[in-house]
Amino acid sequence: MHPLGVAAPLLALLAANGTTVLDCVCLKIHISNFEGYGADWVYSAYCGEFRHTDVLIACKTLEYRSIAVGAMLRLITSWTLGPRRLGFEECDDGLAALAGLTDTTDSYQLTMDLACFVAADCIDSCSASGSNITEWDVQTLTSDDQRGPVLSELLRTLRHITKAIRLGRKCAGRQKWNFLQRHLNKTELETEVPAYLEHVSNYSRDVAQLLSHGVRHISAALVPFAFEIMKMDPNDERLSTWINHVEHMRDMLHTQLGGWVQDMQYVSEQTANYKVEEDKKSPGKYIIRLPLLNDRLLSYHGQYLSFRDDFSAQCEKQQPEASPMFALADALYGFYYHVWFNEARSFLPLYEAHYSSFSYSRVPNEPPIDIKGEEWQLEDKSNATLSVDTGCMQVLANALDHPTCPLEDLPPETTKRREQCRVQLWRDLSQGSPHIPVTSYLAYTQRANVNLCLFAWMTVNSVSICQDVPFSMIQSVRDARCVFGGPDDQPCPQLNATDAVCSVCRAILLLKCRDFASTSYLEACRAPMDHRGWYSSNRGYYIQEKDKPTNRILSYKDNLNSGTLKYRDFKIEGLEPLEITFVAVNILFRFLTAAVYVYLPNLRNLPGKIFLSFQITGMIQILFSEVLYRMAGVPDLSTTVQIDSALTLLNCIWLNSFCYQMYACVRHLRLPSDLERAEARKVFRRQLLCSLIPWSVVLVATIALERTSEYYLLHSRVIFIVGISLSVAYNIACLGLVGYMYRRTRNSMRQLKIYSKEAFGSKKLILYMSAKTVTLSGIGTIVRIGFHQAQGIAQYVYYVHIATMVQGPLLFVLFVCNNATLPLLRERLLARWNPDVIGPGQELCSSAERNLAKRVNVPAAAAESTL
């Protein structure tokens, strides 16, 4: 029901035709210069109030002065000179109704009634016939007969919405809520404040509906509006591409404006939760307690856009008209922020109550009202560290380093990957994943530890992966409280996993990471305009005062780009040939070492079989992680990491068996070749069983944990770390016992005064055996894992990863190129090349004896093989 108290003839016309009769009257007054009190009143109350405005936009946008001025001039002039006209009969009836008004009429009451009628009427009827048009083609856009009427109707509806928002604020303020200036008792206050809050809730709900209409109509009008403002050539062959780009820009602008609607809806819901309570510290004074989700959060909406600064550089190659296109979007946002959003929220308690309280705070009789907002109980998170998926961090870093033009259609793979990353990053953020230990280079590339503020900045940066998520500040704070709230908070509603990380990161950045949030500083200009353009041709525009960024903030800004270096490239393209070479050399020497142990009979003893198992496991690990995953991309990263970690643990267990055999040989003074082959095979099977059982238990436990939930990834990695650490500790204990027995034996020989021409252990031999001991101990594995844990820059870890590929040549040198193995290998190869060659210790007295030896050796070898 429309709250009207105007004259009866005007009432009847408005009830029958809505505000269209007022538009017609305004047009006739403007053209025919009607005079009289009624004409002057309706012109000042409805027609002429909106003939000038000023808009705050980025100064760089005014470099395209013709675009910005043309757009706003078209919008301002459309307020008064609407194209739709009623018949002359309705206009004449409207003018006749106004003629009956005299200066004795209560003009204030009449103005308030008219304002309330316009606002209520628009909520029900402000919808243009072209508001459902979402796609334009070249034919319809270039046709004046098809484009013109639709655009005119849309602009007329936008004019009505603008008037409805401004007049709605005037209607809402018709009742003077002066409880802030009066000393009321508790009963009176508890009665009046809820009524006021209910009034504010209804107002914000109506504004949300008007904003919803307005945003929908802006989206519908943007393509034809841009076509006319930018004066595009209808015969341009690139017009189809231009239309597609403008539609993308329309979606970007709709995302920004859609946040206004959501936040106004949240305000209307939350206003009922404002509480009035007596100040316990000051009896007689009262506090209006605002909840966390209050209207003050609306101040975080930016007053102007920076589309042109953010996106023009990367879009100019694809679209030469990108800069003026973005300048148009910036101008429209600044214009409607001023005449819609800023106008609507100026009535809310954020301004009305605060300013009223402030204006009376210096009066001796201080009002007994204080307004306090709830603080977000999130401790300082500026130094907090979060463990997130490294692949998604790479996506964030790539988006910042190589931003794409938002006017272009992204490949489906890119869009899908970004959505997957938003879901994955939300899981990481909501679960609060701590620092996850890594066991290999691949595990390092799977998880990244990032500063929370830096992570929030990288996520919601204007060129990052959250471009399509509406800027709803109240929803952002609500979602963030769900993640970081205290134990007394209410259960969180089910959040949209695709958009939640964008929403939460926006709240963290704006409320708790102010230094990181200072991403850009645009010089803002206020452009005062009327229906003729600028107020004055010699005045132009003036620069609005803005605070200069502090040195600390500038330092943060400069360090942000360098801070993301650690998440940019986990592989250096310039070093890829070197990495491939090192991997190939590692595999080659591991294969050669294994081949030597298979080829020489003296090495096919129990320790040799264990060492051969160690080499085969190492080759399988390299083939999985360095060849199959890197080149073929299979299996997936998490599975590859699990295989790599499991094989690392198995390698350590093989070294456990090898070190134990060394200790057993020294302890029992028995050479490895003393065991019979049957006994050696039996012992090897027992060692194999003892090695695989604990390894299988650990592997099954980690697989079960990681497949159950990503939250248990931490426990899985901890199990691997503990297993590897215990294995290395066992190796060190065994080798320590061997060293202890060596020193005790040497001291005993010295006490017995046993001397030999050969030194008990030369410095060269001791150095050689020390290197061999360190290799067998597995300390290198622990050092590598520790380096991965400590280092934060991926390139350094990549260097260490390449350096570990020399393990193959090192094992070949230590276990093949020594005084025991190398001569045997050389003689075996020479004997195969030339059977008549006699090696050292094989000299015989005559050729007859050599032939006899051959005949004896051949049957013996055959019998042995048969046995």
Coordinates of C-alpha atoms in Angstrom, one line a residue, residues 438-446 569-572 579 626 630 637 641 644 784 788 794-802 804:
V438 CA 58.3 -34.0 3.8
T439 CA 60.3 -37.1 3.0
S440 CA 61.4 -36.3 -0.5
Y441 CA 61.7 -33.6 -3.1
L442 CA 58.3 -34.6 -4.5
A443 CA 56.7 -34.4 -1.1
Y444 CA 58.2 -30.9 -0.9
T445 CA 56.5 -29.9 -4.1
Q446 CA 53.2 -31.3 -2.9
D569 CA 58.7 -22.4 -10.1
F570 CA 59.6 -25.7 -8.4
K571 CA 61.6 -26.6 -11.5
I572 CA 64.1 -24.2 -13.2
E579 CA 68.7 -32.5 -14.2
E626 CA 61.9 -39.0 -12.1
R630 CA 57.9 -36.4 -14.7
L637 CA 51.3 -36.6 -7.5
V641 CA 54.8 -39.1 -3.3
D644 CA 58.6 -42.4 -3.3
R784 CA 68.1 -34.0 2.7
H788 CA 63.5 -29.7 2.8
A794 CA 61.9 -24.1 -4.0
Q795 CA 64.9 -23.4 -6.2
Y796 CA 67.4 -24.2 -3.4
V797 CA 65.6 -27.5 -2.7
Y798 CA 65.7 -28.2 -6.4
Y799 CA 69.5 -27.8 -6.3
V800 CA 69.8 -30.3 -3.5
H801 CA 67.5 -32.6 -5.4
I802 CA 69.8 -32.5 -8.4
T804 CA 71.3 -36.2 -4.7

